[in-house]
CSV table of C-alpha atoms in Angstrom, one decimal:
chain,number,residue,atom,x,y,z
A,139,UNK,CA,-13.8,-11.4,-25.5
A,140,UNK,CA,-12.0,-8.1,-25.9
A,141,UNK,CA,-9.6,-6.6,-23.3
A,142,UNK,CA,-12.2,-3.9,-22.5
A,143,UNK,CA,-14.9,-6.6,-21.9
A,144,UNK,CA,-12.6,-8.6,-19.7
A,145,UNK,CA,-11.8,-5.6,-17.6
A,146,UNK,CA,-15.5,-4.8,-17.3
A,147,UNK,CA,-16.2,-8.3,-16.2
A,148,UNK,CA,-13.5,-8.1,-13.5
A,149,UNK,CA,-14.9,-4.8,-12.3
A,150,UNK,CA,-18.4,-6.3,-11.9
A,151,UNK,CA,-17.2,-9.5,-10.4
A,152,UNK,CA,-17.1,-10.4,-6.7
A,153,UNK,CA,-14.0,-11.2,-4.7
A,154,UNK,CA,-12.9,-14.8,-5.4
A,155,UNK,CA,-14.5,-17.4,-3.1
A,156,UNK,CA,-12.0,-19.6,-1.2
A,157,UNK,CA,-12.4,-23.1,0.0
A,158,UNK,CA,-12.2,-24.1,3.7
A,159,UNK,CA,-8.8,-25.6,3.2
A,160,UNK,CA,-7.5,-22.4,1.6
A,161,UNK,CA,-8.8,-20.4,4.6
A,162,UNK,CA,-7.3,-23.0,7.1
A,163,UNK,CA,-3.8,-22.8,5.5
A,164,UNK,CA,-3.9,-19.0,4.9
A,165,UNK,CA,-2.1,-17.8,8.0
A,166,UNK,CA,0.8,-20.2,7.3
A,167,UNK,CA,0.9,-19.5,3.5
A,168,UNK,CA,0.6,-15.8,4.1
A,169,UNK,CA,3.6,-15.8,6.5
A,170,UNK,CA,5.8,-17.8,4.1
A,171,UNK,CA,4.7,-16.2,0.8
A,172,UNK,CA,4.9,-12.6,2.0
A,173,UNK,CA,8.2,-12.9,3.9
A,174,UNK,CA,9.8,-14.8,1.0
A,175,UNK,CA,8.5,-12.2,-1.5
A,176,UNK,CA,9.6,-9.3,0.7
A,177,UNK,CA,13.1,-10.8,1.1
A,178,UNK,CA,13.4,-11.0,-2.7
A,179,UNK,CA,12.3,-7.4,-3.0
A,180,UNK,CA,14.7,-6.5,-0.2
A,181,UNK,CA,17.6,-7.7,-2.4
A,182,UNK,CA,16.1,-5.7,-5.3
A,183,UNK,CA,15.5,-2.5,-3.5
A,184,UNK,CA,18.5,-2.4,-1.0
A,185,UNK,CA,21.2,-4.0,-3.1
A,186,UNK,CA,20.4,-3.5,-6.7
A,187,UNK,CA,18.6,-0.1,-6.3
A,188,UNK,CA,20.3,1.3,-3.3
A,189,UNK,CA,17.2,2.3,-1.3
A,190,UNK,CA,17.6,4.8,1.5
A,191,UNK,CA,15.0,4.9,4.3
A,192,UNK,CA,14.3,7.9,6.5
A,193,UNK,CA,12.2,8.1,9.7
A,194,UNK,CA,11.5,4.4,10.3
A,195,UNK,CA,11.3,5.1,14.0
A,196,UNK,CA,8.1,7.1,13.4
A,197,UNK,CA,6.2,3.9,12.4
A,198,UNK,CA,6.5,1.8,15.6
A,199,UNK,CA,4.8,-1.6,15.9
A,200,UNK,CA,1.4,-0.7,17.3
A,201,UNK,CA,-1.7,-2.3,15.8
A,202,UNK,CA,-4.2,0.1,14.2
A,203,UNK,CA,-1.4,1.8,12.1
A,204,UNK,CA,-2.2,3.2,8.7
A,205,UNK,CA,0.6,4.0,6.3
A,206,UNK,CA,-0.6,6.5,3.7
A,207,UNK,CA,1.8,6.9,0.7
A,208,UNK,CA,2.1,8.6,-2.6
A,209,UNK,CA,2.0,6.1,-5.5
A,210,UNK,CA,4.6,5.6,-8.2
A,211,UNK,CA,4.6,1.9,-9.2
A,212,UNK,CA,3.0,-1.4,-8.8
A,213,UNK,CA,5.8,-2.4,-6.4
A,214,UNK,CA,5.1,0.4,-3.9
A,215,UNK,CA,3.2,-1.6,-1.3
A,216,UNK,CA,6.2,-4.0,-1.0
A,217,UNK,CA,8.6,-1.1,-0.6
A,218,UNK,CA,6.5,0.7,2.0
A,219,UNK,CA,6.0,-2.5,4.1
A,220,UNK,CA,9.6,-3.6,3.7
A,221,UNK,CA,11.1,-0.3,4.7
A,222,UNK,CA,8.9,-0.1,7.8
A,223,UNK,CA,8.9,-3.7,9.1
A,224,UNK,CA,11.6,-5.9,7.6
A,225,UNK,CA,13.1,-8.1,9.0
A,226,UNK,CA,10.9,-8.0,12.1
A,227,UNK,CA,8.0,-9.5,10.1
A,228,UNK,CA,9.8,-12.9,10.2
A,229,UNK,CA,9.3,-12.9,14.0
A,230,UNK,CA,6.2,-10.7,14.1
A,231,UNK,CA,3.9,-11.7,11.2
A,232,UNK,CA,1.2,-9.4,12.5
A,233,UNK,CA,3.4,-6.5,11.1
A,234,UNK,CA,2.8,-7.6,7.6
A,235,UNK,CA,0.5,-4.9,6.2
A,236,UNK,CA,-2.8,-5.3,4.6
A,237,UNK,CA,-2.9,-3.9,1.1
A,238,UNK,CA,-6.1,-3.0,-0.8
A,239,UNK,CA,-5.5,-4.1,-4.4
A,240,UNK,CA,-7.2,-3.3,-7.7
A,241,UNK,CA,-9.0,-6.4,-9.1
A,242,UNK,CA,-8.0,-5.6,-12.7
A,243,UNK,CA,-4.3,-5.7,-11.7
A,244,UNK,CA,-3.9,-8.3,-9.0
A,245,UNK,CA,-6.8,-10.7,-9.7
A,246,UNK,CA,-6.4,-11.3,-13.4
A,247,UNK,CA,-5.7,-15.0,-13.2
A,248,UNK,CA,-5.9,-17.8,-10.5
A,249,UNK,CA,-2.2,-17.8,-9.7
A,250,UNK,CA,-1.9,-14.0,-9.3
A,251,UNK,CA,-5.1,-14.0,-7.2
A,252,UNK,CA,-3.7,-16.7,-4.9
A,253,UNK,CA,-0.5,-14.6,-4.5
A,254,UNK,CA,-2.6,-11.5,-3.8
A,255,UNK,CA,-4.6,-13.2,-1.1
A,256,UNK,CA,-1.4,-14.4,0.5
A,257,UNK,CA,0.1,-10.9,0.3
A,258,UNK,CA,-2.8,-9.8,2.5
A,259,UNK,CA,-4.5,-8.0,-0.4
A,260,UNK,CA,-8.1,-6.8,0.0
A,261,UNK,CA,-10.0,-7.2,-3.3
A,262,UNK,CA,-11.1,-3.8,-4.7
A,263,UNK,CA,-13.3,-3.7,-7.7
A,264,UNK,CA,-12.5,-1.6,-10.7
A,265,UNK,CA,-13.8,2.0,-10.2
A,266,UNK,CA,-12.5,2.0,-6.7
A,267,UNK,CA,-15.7,3.1,-4.9
A,268,UNK,CA,-16.1,-0.2,-3.3
A,269,UNK,CA,-18.0,0.0,0.0
A,270,UNK,CA,-17.5,-3.8,0.7
A,271,UNK,CA,-13.7,-3.3,0.5
A,272,UNK,CA,-13.9,-0.2,2.8
A,273,UNK,CA,-15.9,-2.3,5.3
A,274,UNK,CA,-13.3,-5.1,5.1
A,275,UNK,CA,-10.5,-2.5,5.7
A,276,UNK,CA,-12.4,-1.2,8.8
A,277,UNK,CA,-12.6,-4.8,10.1
A,278,UNK,CA,-8.9,-5.7,9.9
A,279,UNK,CA,-7.1,-2.4,10.5
A,280,UNK,CA,-7.8,-2.1,14.3
A,281,UNK,CA,-5.8,-5.3,14.9
A,282,UNK,CA,-3.1,-4.8,12.3
A,283,UNK,CA,-1.3,-2.5,9.9
A,284,UNK,CA,-2.4,-1.3,6.5
A,285,UNK,CA,-0.8,0.5,3.5
A,286,UNK,CA,-3.0,2.7,1.4
A,287,UNK,CA,-2.4,5.0,-1.6
A,288,UNK,CA,-4.8,8.0,-1.2
A,289,UNK,CA,-4.3,9.2,-4.8
A,290,UNK,CA,-6.0,6.0,-5.9
A,291,UNK,CA,-3.7,5.5,-8.9
A,292,UNK,CA,-0.1,5.8,-9.9
A,293,UNK,CA,1.3,9.2,-10.9
A,294,UNK,CA,1.9,9.9,-14.5
A,295,UNK,CA,4.3,12.8,-14.1
A,296,UNK,CA,6.0,12.2,-10.7
A,297,UNK,CA,4.0,14.7,-8.8
A,298,UNK,CA,1.9,13.9,-5.7
A,299,UNK,CA,-1.8,14.2,-6.7
A,300,UNK,CA,-4.9,15.0,-4.5
A,301,UNK,CA,-6.0,12.4,-2.0
A,302,UNK,CA,-9.5,10.8,-2.2
A,303,UNK,CA,-11.9,10.9,0.7
A,304,UNK,CA,-12.1,7.1,1.1
A,305,UNK,CA,-9.1,6.7,3.3
A,306,UNK,CA,-10.4,9.7,5.3
A,307,UNK,CA,-13.6,7.8,6.0
A,308,UNK,CA,-11.6,4.8,7.1
A,309,UNK,CA,-9.6,7.0,9.5
A,310,UNK,CA,-12.7,8.6,11.0
A,311,UNK,CA,-14.2,5.1,11.5
A,312,UNK,CA,-11.2,3.3,13.0
A,313,UNK,CA,-9.0,6.2,14.4
A,314,UNK,CA,-5.6,4.7,13.6
A,315,UNK,CA,-2.1,6.1,13.9
A,316,UNK,CA,-1.7,7.7,10.6
A,317,UNK,CA,1.9,7.7,9.2
A,318,UNK,CA,2.5,9.9,6.1
A,319,UNK,CA,4.9,8.1,3.7
A,320,UNK,CA,6.7,9.6,0.7
A,321,UNK,CA,8.6,7.6,-1.9
A,322,UNK,CA,10.7,8.7,-4.9
A,323,UNK,CA,12.6,6.9,-7.5
A,324,UNK,CA,10.1,4.0,-8.1
A,325,UNK,CA,8.9,5.4,-11.4
A,326,UNK,CA,12.4,4.7,-12.7
A,327,UNK,CA,12.4,1.2,-11.3
A,328,UNK,CA,9.1,0.1,-12.7
A,329,UNK,CA,7.4,2.7,-15.0
A,330,UNK,CA,3.8,2.3,-16.0
A,331,UNK,CA,3.7,-0.2,-18.8
A,332,UNK,CA,7.0,-1.9,-17.8
A,333,UNK,CA,6.8,-5.5,-16.5
A,334,UNK,CA,10.4,-6.1,-15.4
A,335,UNK,CA,12.0,-3.9,-12.6
A,336,UNK,CA,15.0,-2.0,-13.7
A,337,UNK,CA,18.3,-2.2,-11.7
A,338,UNK,CA,20.8,0.5,-10.7
A,339,UNK,CA,18.2,3.2,-9.8
A,340,UNK,CA,18.2,5.2,-6.5
A,341,UNK,CA,15.1,4.8,-4.4
A,342,UNK,CA,14.1,6.8,-1.4
A,343,UNK,CA,11.3,6.4,1.2
A,344,UNK,CA,10.4,8.6,4.1
A,345,UNK,CA,8.2,7.9,7.1
A,346,UNK,CA,6.8,11.1,8.8
A,347,UNK,CA,5.6,11.7,12.3
A,348,UNK,CA,2.0,10.6,13.0
A,349,UNK,CA,-0.7,13.0,11.7
A,350,UNK,CA,-2.7,14.8,14.3
A,351,UNK,CA,-6.3,14.8,13.1
A,352,UNK,CA,-8.2,15.1,16.4
A,353,UNK,CA,-10.0,18.3,15.3
A,354,UNK,CA,-11.8,16.3,12.6
A,355,UNK,CA,-13.2,13.8,15.0
A,356,UNK,CA,-15.7,16.3,16.4
A,357,UNK,CA,-17.0,17.1,12.9
A,358,UNK,CA,-19.8,15.2,11.2
A,359,UNK,CA,-18.5,12.0,9.6
A,360,UNK,CA,-19.1,13.1,6.0
A,361,UNK,CA,-17.1,12.9,2.7
A,362,UNK,CA,-16.4,16.6,3.2
A,363,UNK,CA,-14.8,16.0,6.6
A,364,UNK,CA,-12.9,13.0,5.2
A,365,UNK,CA,-11.6,15.1,2.2
A,366,UNK,CA,-10.4,17.9,4.5
A,367,UNK,CA,-8.6,15.3,6.6
A,368,UNK,CA,-7.0,13.8,3.5
A,369,UNK,CA,-5.9,17.2,2.3
A,370,UNK,CA,-3.9,17.6,5.5
A,371,UNK,CA,-2.3,14.2,5.0
A,372,UNK,CA,-1.4,14.9,1.4
A,373,UNK,CA,0.2,18.2,2.5
A,374,UNK,CA,2.5,16.3,4.8
A,375,UNK,CA,3.3,13.7,2.0
A,376,UNK,CA,4.1,16.5,-0.5
A,377,UNK,CA,6.4,18.1,2.0
A,378,UNK,CA,8.3,14.8,2.6
A,379,UNK,CA,8.3,14.1,-1.2
A,380,UNK,CA,9.8,17.5,-1.8
A,381,UNK,CA,12.6,16.8,0.7
A,382,UNK,CA,13.3,13.5,-1.1
A,383,UNK,CA,13.5,15.1,-4.5
A,384,UNK,CA,16.0,17.6,-3.1
A,385,UNK,CA,18.1,14.8,-1.6
A,386,UNK,CA,17.9,12.9,-4.8
A,387,UNK,CA,19.1,16.0,-6.9
A,388,UNK,CA,22.1,16.4,-4.6
A,389,UNK,CA,23.2,12.8,-4.9
A,390,UNK,CA,22.5,12.5,-8.7
């Protein structure tokens, strides 16, 4: 079976079925696996890559909080959650964010799939327009926290691309606190195609003030409304990202 055929099969497949024992143990294994993983990445980010965090107070600890970030590497979800909630997550496991994850990247083999489930990943089929995944996000977000990357894919040139309407539809359905997040430097830590994180790189992450989107709630719940809402979110993320790039240039 060729790589293309394998990826096609993954895209058409359903999310892995789990046994009753797996589901019974999941809260405990999620707590341990995620916090141990985040502790490991905390050492990577804050000691070996000198990560600087801005605006953490903007996040808070309320349920129904959605962190929307630009996307630079496959480690971004760990960085966003760690910068916002670590080490509180050891005492408050509800703060561990949900993370929609591409099936072709995080469910390629049984071990990786087991880790992904314990990292609170939501299975998203290849192609990204997955209504089942969107429904699952709408189920879990009101009682928790979620990290999403509205661009839908990692940047190739470092710029912040346009946001897709899917996260906007989720916002209109669940009305969460929406926190714009900007990250910079992660392309140097784990570029596309690289499997081992690089050390000695500077990383920055910024959490902005909650987005006011009340005017969109009176409009029809359409993809056009969702896209307009996401355009506003992406504007805030771009502004934060520009500030991080300026800070990075001054400290280079």
